[in-house]
């Protein structure tokens, strides 16, 4: 566990620059003692303010406490986590305001064995060119970092292979193959219609 404490500290240092970069955030899922897990979302205060102003425009906050409540609700609405196919819940949310603002939840009912992890975090999708660095910290699993961005729908599907988390290539293939197949059939259909139209004109 000492290794993970050091890693978390290093992660904290590495995200200090995010305070002035609203398009950059971090999403950290970390195991503590007794299989207790926490989820930490870190970003600049400006990034959180922009999102809250967009999604709660009809009910603007008046106090820091109201802002915290909106942030917690916003993250719960925009964050989705599945482990081994099971949907997980976030509890005991806390917001630590600052130039770099952190939102921390406890994650309930995480199994001991992590085979598949599916993460979606669209909390900052309204910010131009936003991206979130995803890190999973678990005893016995190598350090890792993945990027959630508009290009992948702010989504990562991870597979534990040995002591490494890797992108689930099979999932990615299935995600992109159906649109590709549909596009090919669409082009073929249009081609057939054009050919039929030309043949009628020739007749």
Backbone as CSV, one residue per row, in Angstrom:
resi,resn,N_x,N_y,N_z,CA_x,CA_y,CA_z,C_x,C_y,C_z
1,UNK,0.821,-1.204,0.000,0.000,0.000,0.000,0.859,1.260,0.000
2,UNK,2.067,1.145,0.545,2.969,2.283,0.542,3.248,2.740,-0.885
3,UNK,3.384,1.763,-1.791,3.630,2.092,-3.196,2.525,2.966,-3.747
4,UNK,1.278,2.645,-3.394,0.164,3.407,-3.930,0.052,4.784,-3.303
5,UNK,0.450,4.903,-2.034,0.468,6.225,-1.423,1.463,7.121,-2.147
6,UNK,2.632,6.557,-2.472,3.631,7.328,-3.218,3.092,7.694,-4.591
7,UNK,2.433,6.728,-5.246,1.885,6.980,-6.577,0.829,8.071,-6.536
8,UNK,-0.021,8.039,-5.505,-1.051,9.064,-5.378,-0.431,10.444,-5.174
9,UNK,0.640,10.493,-4.382,1.316,11.771,-4.164,1.909,12.282,-5.469
10,UNK,2.548,11.378,-6.221,3.112,11.773,-7.507,2.013,12.219,-8.465
11,UNK,0.888,11.507,-8.413,-0.239,11.895,-9.254,-0.751,13.267,-8.889
12,UNK,-0.759,13.556,-7.587,-1.199,14.872,-7.126,-0.271,15.959,-7.649
13,UNK,1.045,15.701,-7.569,2.009,16.685,-8.053,1.846,16.900,-9.551
14,UNK,1.621,15.798,-10.290,1.532,15.900,-11.747,0.300,16.659,-12.193
15,UNK,-0.730,16.722,-11.332,-1.956,17.408,-11.727,-2.004,18.853,-11.255
16,UNK,-0.963,19.312,-10.577,-0.979,20.693,-10.114,-1.091,21.670,-11.274
17,UNK,-0.513,21.306,-12.422,-0.590,22.169,-13.594,-1.988,22.272,-14.163
18,UNK,-2.898,21.357,-13.782,-4.253,21.373,-14.306,-5.032,22.586,-13.816
19,UNK,-4.560,23.213,-12.734,-5.302,24.317,-12.137,-5.538,25.445,-13.128
20,UNK,-4.656,25.585,-14.102,-4.789,26.655,-15.087,-5.076,26.108,-16.482
21,UNK,-5.507,24.841,-16.546,-5.858,24.220,-17.817,-7.240,23.587,-17.685
22,UNK,-8.301,24.337,-17.938,-9.651,23.797,-17.738,-9.977,22.615,-18.636
23,UNK,-9.232,22.433,-19.730,-9.523,21.320,-20.636,-8.911,19.999,-20.163
24,UNK,-8.100,20.033,-19.102,-7.409,18.833,-18.627,-7.912,18.457,-17.238
25,UNK,-8.190,17.172,-17.051,-8.628,16.677,-15.745,-8.049,15.287,-15.526
26,UNK,-8.272,14.753,-14.338,-7.832,13.384,-14.054,-8.962,12.613,-13.389
27,UNK,-9.003,11.325,-13.677,-9.979,10.401,-13.099,-9.190,9.251,-12.491
28,UNK,-9.198,9.147,-11.172,-8.385,8.139,-10.486,-9.284,7.208,-9.682
29,UNK,-9.157,5.918,-9.949,-9.840,4.879,-9.173,-8.766,4.156,-8.376
30,UNK,-8.828,4.255,-7.042,-7.736,3.760,-6.206,-8.236,2.834,-5.107
31,UNK,-7.495,1.747,-4.913,-7.800,0.793,-3.857,-7.071,1.183,-2.577
32,UNK,-7.814,1.189,-1.476,-7.211,1.434,-0.173,-7.206,0.124,0.608
33,UNK,-7.005,0.199,1.897,-6.966,-1.016,2.706,-8.353,-1.638,2.834
34,UNK,-8.374,-2.952,3.076,-9.616,-3.710,3.281,-10.546,-3.620,2.076
35,UNK,-9.950,-3.543,0.888,-10.689,-3.486,-0.375,-11.673,-2.317,-0.423
36,UNK,-11.313,-1.231,0.239,-12.082,0.013,0.133,-11.533,0.794,-1.055
37,UNK,-12.444,1.249,-1.919,-12.031,1.967,-3.125,-12.555,3.393,-3.098
38,UNK,-11.772,4.287,-3.696,-12.207,5.674,-3.830,-12.069,6.099,-5.289
39,UNK,-12.942,7.007,-5.671,-12.890,7.622,-6.997,-12.599,9.099,-6.807
40,UNK,-11.552,9.582,-7.462,-11.194,10.993,-7.345,-11.183,11.642,-8.725
41,UNK,-11.977,12.699,-8.867,-12.006,13.499,-10.087,-11.351,14.836,-9.763
42,UNK,-10.311,15.185,-10.509,-9.596,16.441,-10.274,-9.597,17.281,-11.544
43,UNK,-9.838,18.574,-11.368,-9.815,19.511,-12.494,-9.695,20.916,-11.926
44,UNK,-9.517,21.873,-12.810,-9.449,23.257,-12.347,-10.826,23.700,-11.858
45,UNK,-10.828,24.639,-10.934,-12.090,25.191,-10.451,-12.870,25.810,-11.606
46,UNK,-12.151,26.412,-12.544,-12.794,27.018,-13.712,-13.576,25.987,-14.514
47,UNK,-13.006,24.793,-14.664,-13.683,23.737,-15.422,-14.997,23.345,-14.753
48,UNK,-14.961,23.157,-13.437,-16.189,22.815,-12.716,-17.216,23.945,-12.826
49,UNK,-16.757,25.175,-12.693,-17.676,26.316,-12.767,-18.339,26.397,-14.139
50,UNK,-17.571,26.170,-15.194,-18.140,26.224,-16.539,-19.235,25.181,-16.712
51,UNK,-18.972,23.965,-16.250,-19.957,22.891,-16.401,-21.204,23.155,-15.552
52,UNK,-21.011,23.608,-14.332,-22.158,23.877,-13.459,-22.996,25.024,-14.017
53,UNK,-22.343,26.048,-14.548,-23.081,27.175,-15.125,-23.907,26.746,-16.333
54,UNK,-23.428,25.741,-17.067,-24.168,25.241,-18.232,-25.348,24.380,-17.800
55,UNK,-25.100,23.438,-16.909,-26.117,22.441,-16.572,-27.085,22.887,-15.479
56,UNK,-26.740,23.949,-14.776,-27.633,24.451,-13.724,-27.919,25.932,-13.949
57,UNK,-28.061,26.297,-15.219,-28.282,27.711,-15.566,-29.580,28.246,-14.970
58,UNK,-30.588,27.381,-14.833,-31.890,27.825,-14.315,-31.903,27.956,-12.799
59,UNK,-30.939,27.323,-12.139,-30.884,27.383,-10.672,-29.449,27.674,-10.237
60,UNK,-28.948,28.866,-10.506,-27.548,29.177,-10.175,-27.278,29.081,-8.673
61,UNK,-26.068,28.645,-8.350,-25.699,28.514,-6.942,-25.448,29.891,-6.329
62,UNK,-25.710,29.987,-5.031,-25.517,31.247,-4.319,-24.450,31.139,-3.232
63,UNK,-24.135,29.911,-2.840,-23.150,29.709,-1.779,-22.184,28.600,-2.199
64,UNK,-21.004,28.547,-1.586,-20.070,27.454,-1.877,-20.674,26.077,-1.614
65,UNK,-21.518,25.971,-0.588,-22.128,24.681,-0.274,-23.082,24.242,-1.383
66,UNK,-23.851,25.184,-1.925,-24.729,24.851,-3.051,-23.909,24.420,-4.261
67,UNK,-22.784,25.081,-4.467,-21.901,24.712,-5.575,-21.386,23.285,-5.385
68,UNK,-20.978,22.949,-4.166,-20.491,21.594,-3.882,-21.570,20.554,-4.181
69,UNK,-22.793,20.832,-3.755,-23.889,19.889,-3.986,-24.134,19.685,-5.480
70,UNK,-24.055,20.766,-6.249,-24.252,20.662,-7.696,-23.119,19.875,-8.348
71,UNK,-21.906,20.083,-7.869,-20.755,19.355,-8.414,-20.918,17.856,-8.179
72,UNK,-21.303,17.475,-6.971,-21.492,16.054,-6.656,-22.575,15.451,-7.539
73,UNK,-23.681,16.156,-7.691,-24.769,15.659,-8.534,-24.322,15.563,-9.994
74,UNK,-23.575,16.554,-10.445,-23.099,16.577,-11.830,-22.192,15.380,-12.111
75,UNK,-21.264,15.107,-11.214,-20.353,13.975,-11.409,-21.131,12.659,-11.408
76,UNK,-22.076,12.518,-10.503,-22.875,11.287,-10.466,-23.653,11.092,-11.763
77,UNK,-24.109,12.193,-12.353,-24.867,12.100,-13.602,-23.976,11.787,-14.798
78,UNK,-22.716,12.185,-14.718,-21.824,12.099,-15.873,-20.773,10.998,-15.770
79,UNK,-20.694,10.358,-14.620,-19.678,9.328,-14.396,-20.340,7.963,-14.328
80,UNK,-19.821,7.026,-15.098,-20.356,5.673,-15.099,-19.205,4.682,-14.949
81,UNK,-19.363,3.749,-14.019,-18.305,2.781,-13.745,-18.900,1.385,-13.626
82,UNK,-18.362,0.474,-14.424,-18.752,-0.932,-14.348,-17.504,-1.780,-14.146
83,UNK,-17.614,-2.761,-13.268,-16.525,-3.710,-13.047,-17.078,-5.113,-13.210
84,UNK,-16.448,-5.882,-14.079,-16.908,-7.237,-14.402,-18.374,-7.234,-14.836
85,UNK,-18.787,-6.148,-15.490,-20.143,-6.036,-16.010,-21.164,-5.505,-15.032
86,UNK,-20.787,-5.322,-13.764,-21.727,-4.854,-12.739,-21.612,-3.346,-12.550
87,UNK,-22.765,-2.680,-12.511,-22.806,-1.235,-12.295,-22.474,-0.918,-10.840
88,UNK,-21.571,0.050,-10.623,-21.162,0.406,-9.271,-21.715,1.774,-8.884
89,UNK,-21.902,1.968,-7.577,-22.460,3.209,-7.053,-21.404,4.005,-6.302
90,UNK,-21.597,5.334,-6.280,-20.690,6.232,-5.575,-21.411,6.810,-4.358
91,UNK,-20.721,6.825,-3.214,-21.327,7.345,-1.990,-20.355,8.285,-1.288
92,UNK,-20.890,8.997,-0.289,-20.077,9.873,0.568,-19.225,10.840,-0.257
93,UNK,-19.865,11.521,-1.196,-19.142,12.472,-2.030,-18.668,13.685,-1.249
94,UNK,-17.449,14.120,-1.539,-16.879,15.305,-0.889,-16.165,16.142,-1.939
95,UNK,-16.326,17.457,-1.844,-15.703,18.377,-2.792,-14.701,19.243,-2.053
96,UNK,-13.459,19.239,-2.531,-12.404,20.063,-1.952,-12.100,21.191,-2.942
97,UNK,-12.606,22.382,-2.622,-12.472,23.512,-3.528,-11.067,24.103,-3.474
98,UNK,-10.614,24.577,-4.618,-9.310,25.214,-4.727,-9.042,25.498,-6.188
99,UNK,-7.883,26.076,-6.490,-7.542,26.297,-7.899,-7.613,24.973,-8.651
100,UNK,-7.112,23.917,-8.006,-7.368,22.561,-8.486,-8.397,21.959,-7.536
101,UNK,-9.575,21.678,-8.047,-10.669,21.176,-7.221,-10.770,19.664,-7.360
102,UNK,-11.015,18.995,-6.237,-11.101,17.535,-6.222,-12.471,17.093,-5.719
103,UNK,-12.997,16.066,-6.359,-14.241,15.436,-5.920,-13.914,13.981,-5.605
104,UNK,-14.235,13.552,-4.394,-13.869,12.205,-3.952,-15.121,11.450,-3.508
105,UNK,-15.256,10.222,-4.008,-16.354,9.329,-3.625,-15.783,8.016,-3.116
106,UNK,-16.558,7.354,-2.281,-16.295,5.948,-2.000,-17.051,5.126,-3.034
107,UNK,-16.415,4.055,-3.500,-17.035,3.187,-4.501,-17.445,1.892,-3.809
108,UNK,-18.715,1.560,-3.929,-19.267,0.427,-3.199,-19.239,-0.861,-4.018
109,UNK,-19.065,-1.985,-3.296,-19.251,-3.335,-3.836,-18.296,-3.662,-4.982
110,UNK,-17.062,-3.196,-4.877,-16.072,-3.570,-5.882,-15.564,-4.976,-5.570
111,UNK,-15.558,-5.882,-6.541,-15.087,-7.248,-6.289,-13.576,-7.290,-6.098
112,UNK,-13.106,-8.337,-5.441,-11.665,-8.507,-5.240,-10.946,-8.692,-6.571
113,UNK,-11.546,-9.484,-7.448,-10.935,-9.769,-8.742,-11.504,-8.830,-9.800
114,UNK,-10.638,-8.009,-10.366,-11.052,-7.098,-11.429,-10.636,-7.691,-12.766
115,UNK,-11.607,-8.127,-13.536,-11.308,-8.676,-14.853,-11.540,-7.647,-15.959
116,UNK,-12.661,-6.939,-15.842,-13.001,-5.913,-16.822,-13.399,-4.636,-16.087
117,UNK,-12.942,-3.510,-16.579,-13.324,-2.214,-16.021,-13.783,-1.326,-17.169
118,UNK,-14.981,-0.799,-17.029,-15.535,0.090,-18.052,-15.816,1.443,-17.411
119,UNK,-15.193,2.486,-17.942,-15.289,3.821,-17.356,-15.759,4.819,-18.405
120,UNK,-16.743,5.623,-18.036,-17.170,6.746,-18.864,-17.246,7.983,-17.983
121,UNK,-16.579,9.051,-18.407,-16.601,10.296,-17.643,-16.800,11.466,-18.607
122,UNK,-18.042,11.928,-18.706,-18.367,13.049,-19.597,-18.603,14.338,-18.809
123,UNK,-18.017,14.421,-17.632,-18.253,15.576,-16.756,-17.798,16.889,-17.371
124,UNK,-16.794,16.828,-18.263,-16.242,18.062,-18.829,-16.348,18.083,-20.357
125,UNK,-17.320,17.367,-20.891,-17.439,17.252,-22.344,-17.817,18.571,-23.018
126,UNK,-18.358,19.521,-22.261,-18.747,20.802,-22.849,-17.567,21.753,-23.021
127,UNK,-16.430,21.385,-22.474,-15.234,22.223,-22.578,-14.446,21.810,-23.815
128,UNK,-14.090,22.776,-24.627,-13.415,22.494,-25.892,-12.121,21.710,-25.674
129,UNK,-11.971,20.639,-26.446,-10.753,19.827,-26.449,-10.453,19.216,-25.078
130,UNK,-11.491,18.942,-24.308,-11.263,18.402,-22.967,-10.804,16.951,-23.027
131,UNK,-9.987,16.595,-22.063,-9.516,15.214,-21.929,-9.242,14.943,-20.462
132,UNK,-9.449,13.686,-20.081,-9.218,13.290,-18.698,-8.275,12.097,-18.675
133,UNK,-7.245,12.177,-17.843,-6.301,11.078,-17.703,-6.843,10.093,-16.670
134,UNK,-7.089,8.874,-17.113,-7.646,7.826,-16.263,-6.530,6.946,-15.709
135,UNK,-6.529,6.777,-14.386,-5.536,5.933,-13.719,-6.264,5.002,-12.760
136,UNK,-5.892,3.722,-12.775,-6.433,2.736,-11.834,-5.283,2.249,-10.964
137,UNK,-5.430,2.420,-9.653,-4.386,2.037,-8.708,-4.877,0.866,-7.870
138,UNK,-4.274,-0.290,-8.111,-4.666,-1.507,-7.392,-3.429,-2.297,-7.023
139,UNK,-3.444,-2.877,-5.839,-2.325,-3.684,-5.380,-2.084,-4.839,-6.351
140,UNK,-0.851,-4.948,-6.843,-0.507,-6.028,-7.755,-0.707,-5.709,-9.217
141,UNK,-1.212,-4.514,-9.523,-1.431,-4.109,-10.916,-0.465,-2.981,-11.259
142,UNK,0.203,-3.115,-12.396,1.180,-2.111,-12.810,0.529,-0.742,-12.986
143,UNK,1.356,0.295,-12.833,0.867,1.653,-13.065,0.374,1.781,-14.501
144,UNK,-0.641,2.596,-14.678,-1.256,2.714,-15.994,-1.843,4.100,-16.146
145,UNK,-2.014,4.519,-17.383,-2.663,5.802,-17.665,-3.344,5.707,-19.024
146,UNK,-4.614,6.086,-19.050,-5.390,6.083,-20.283,-6.014,7.465,-20.453
147,UNK,-6.372,7.796,-21.668,-6.926,9.118,-21.953,-8.385,8.990,-22.367
148,UNK,-9.246,9.744,-21.688,-10.653,9.850,-22.059,-10.830,11.176,-22.792
149,UNK,-11.348,11.123,-24.004,-11.495,12.340,-24.797,-12.704,12.209,-25.718
150,UNK,-12.959,13.257,-26.463,-14.075,13.240,-27.413,-13.885,12.139,-28.450
151,UNK,-12.627,11.861,-28.796,-12.333,10.861,-29.821,-12.836,9.470,-29.444
152,UNK,-12.830,9.144,-28.150,-13.312,7.825,-27.724,-14.590,7.915,-26.893
153,UNK,-15.283,9.060,-27.005,-16.527,9.224,-26.265,-16.322,9.311,-24.769
154,UNK,-15.125,9.725,-24.346,-14.766,9.800,-22.923,-15.003,8.450,-22.246
155,UNK,-14.637,7.407,-22.966,-14.947,6.041,-22.537,-13.714,5.156,-22.668
156,UNK,-13.524,4.280,-21.696,-12.447,3.290,-21.761,-12.982,1.948,-21.300
157,UNK,-12.649,0.917,-22.056,-13.021,-0.449,-21.705,-11.722,-1.215,-21.488
158,UNK,-11.440,-1.542,-20.230,-10.133,-2.086,-19.872,-10.229,-3.557,-19.492
159,UNK,-9.182,-4.278,-19.826,-9.091,-5.710,-19.551,-7.821,-5.964,-18.750
160,UNK,-7.946,-6.735,-17.669,-6.778,-7.080,-16.863,-6.121,-8.323,-17.450
161,UNK,-4.894,-8.152,-17.927,-4.121,-9.256,-18.489,-2.859,-9.411,-17.654
162,UNK,-2.799,-10.501,-16.874,-1.681,-10.653,-15.950,-1.761,-9.580,-14.888
163,UNK,-0.732,-8.747,-14.813,-0.751,-7.638,-13.854,-0.831,-6.291,-14.565
164,UNK,-1.371,-6.307,-15.791,-1.477,-5.075,-16.566,-2.909,-4.841,-17.024
165,UNK,-3.319,-3.581,-16.978,-4.591,-3.182,-17.563,-4.329,-2.682,-18.976
166,UNK,-5.081,-3.212,-19.929,-4.916,-2.814,-21.328,-6.285,-2.509,-21.916
167,UNK,-6.284,-1.765,-23.010,-7.527,-1.502,-23.718,-8.071,-2.805,-24.278
168,UNK,-9.370,-3.009,-24.111,-10.025,-4.207,-24.626,-10.222,-4.043,-26.132
169,UNK,-9.310,-4.604,-26.915,-9.340,-4.423,-28.363,-10.588,-5.034,-28.984
170,UNK,-11.060,-6.146,-28.424,-12.266,-6.793,-28.955,-13.462,-5.868,-28.845
171,UNK,-13.549,-5.168,-27.705,-14.649,-4.221,-27.513,-14.545,-3.075,-28.490
172,UNK,-13.304,-2.572,-28.696,-13.114,-1.472,-29.629,-13.479,-1.889,-31.039
173,UNK,-13.118,-3.128,-31.406,-13.427,-3.605,-32.749,-14.926,-3.682,-32.963
174,UNK,-15.644,-4.191,-31.942,-17.093,-4.303,-32.085,-17.747,-2.940,-32.126
175,UNK,-17.117,-1.962,-31.432,-17.680,-0.618,-31.394,-17.633,0.037,-32.761
176,UNK,-16.528,-0.198,-33.492,-16.351,0.494,-34.758,-16.761,-0.340,-35.965
177,UNK,-16.911,-1.649,-35.805,-17.188,-2.475,-36.965,-18.608,-2.279,-37.482
178,UNK,-19.580,-2.155,-36.581,-20.963,-2.024,-37.027,-21.213,-0.737,-37.799
179,UNK,-20.750,0.421,-37.341,-20.907,1.623,-38.164,-20.221,1.493,-39.516
180,UNK,-19.062,0.834,-39.529,-18.346,0.660,-40.790,-19.144,-0.216,-41.741
181,UNK,-19.682,-1.326,-41.215,-20.481,-2.227,-42.040,-21.729,-1.521,-42.557
182,UNK,-22.387,-0.768,-41.667,-23.587,-0.037,-42.072,-23.263,0.969,-43.171
183,UNK,-22.107,1.634,-43.044,-21.704,2.599,-44.061,-21.454,1.943,-45.405
184,UNK,-20.813,0.782,-45.378,-20.529,0.061,-46.627,-21.824,-0.348,-47.316
185,UNK,-22.760,-0.914,-46.532,-24.039,-1.318,-47.118,-24.815,-0.113,-47.637
186,UNK,-24.701,1.012,-46.926,-25.371,2.223,-47.382,-24.842,2.689,-48.727
187,UNK,-23.520,2.656,-48.886,-22.911,3.056,-50.156,-23.301,2.104,-51.282
188,UNK,-23.332,0.801,-50.974,-23.738,-0.176,-51.986,-25.178,0.054,-52.427
189,UNK,-26.038,0.358,-51.452,-27.449,0.592,-51.760,-27.612,1.814,-52.656
190,UNK,-26.879,2.889,-52.326,-26.940,4.102,-53.147,-26.421,3.814,-54.550
191,UNK,-25.339,3.023,-54.624,-24.784,2.666,-55.929,-25.778,1.901,-56.779
192,UNK,-26.518,0.980,-56.163,-27.522,0.208,-56.894,-28.647,1.104,-57.399
193,UNK,-29.065,2.063,-56.561,-30.119,2.981,-56.978,-29.674,3.829,-58.166
194,UNK,-28.427,4.317,-58.113,-27.904,5.131,-59.213,-27.828,4.305,-60.493
195,UNK,-27.337,3.066,-60.382,-27.223,2.200,-61.557,-28.594,1.903,-62.151
196,UNK,-29.576,1.678,-61.290,-30.930,1.387,-61.768,-31.534,2.597,-62.462
197,UNK,-31.272,3.792,-61.892,-31.792,5.020,-62.488,-31.187,5.248,-63.874
198,UNK,-29.883,5.005,-63.999,-29.215,5.196,-65.287,-29.711,4.194,-66.320
199,UNK,-29.972,2.961,-65.881,-30.453,1.943,-66.820,-31.838,2.298,-67.342
200,UNK,-32.670,2.901,-66.491,-34.001,3.321,-66.928,-33.906,4.459,-67.931
201,UNK,-32.952,5.389,-67.690,-32.774,6.500,-68.617,-32.307,5.993,-69.983
202,UNK,-31.407,5.008,-69.976,-30.887,4.454,-71.227,-31.985,3.747,-72.010
203,UNK,-32.933,3.130,-71.294,-34.029,2.434,-71.964,-34.991,3.449,-72.572
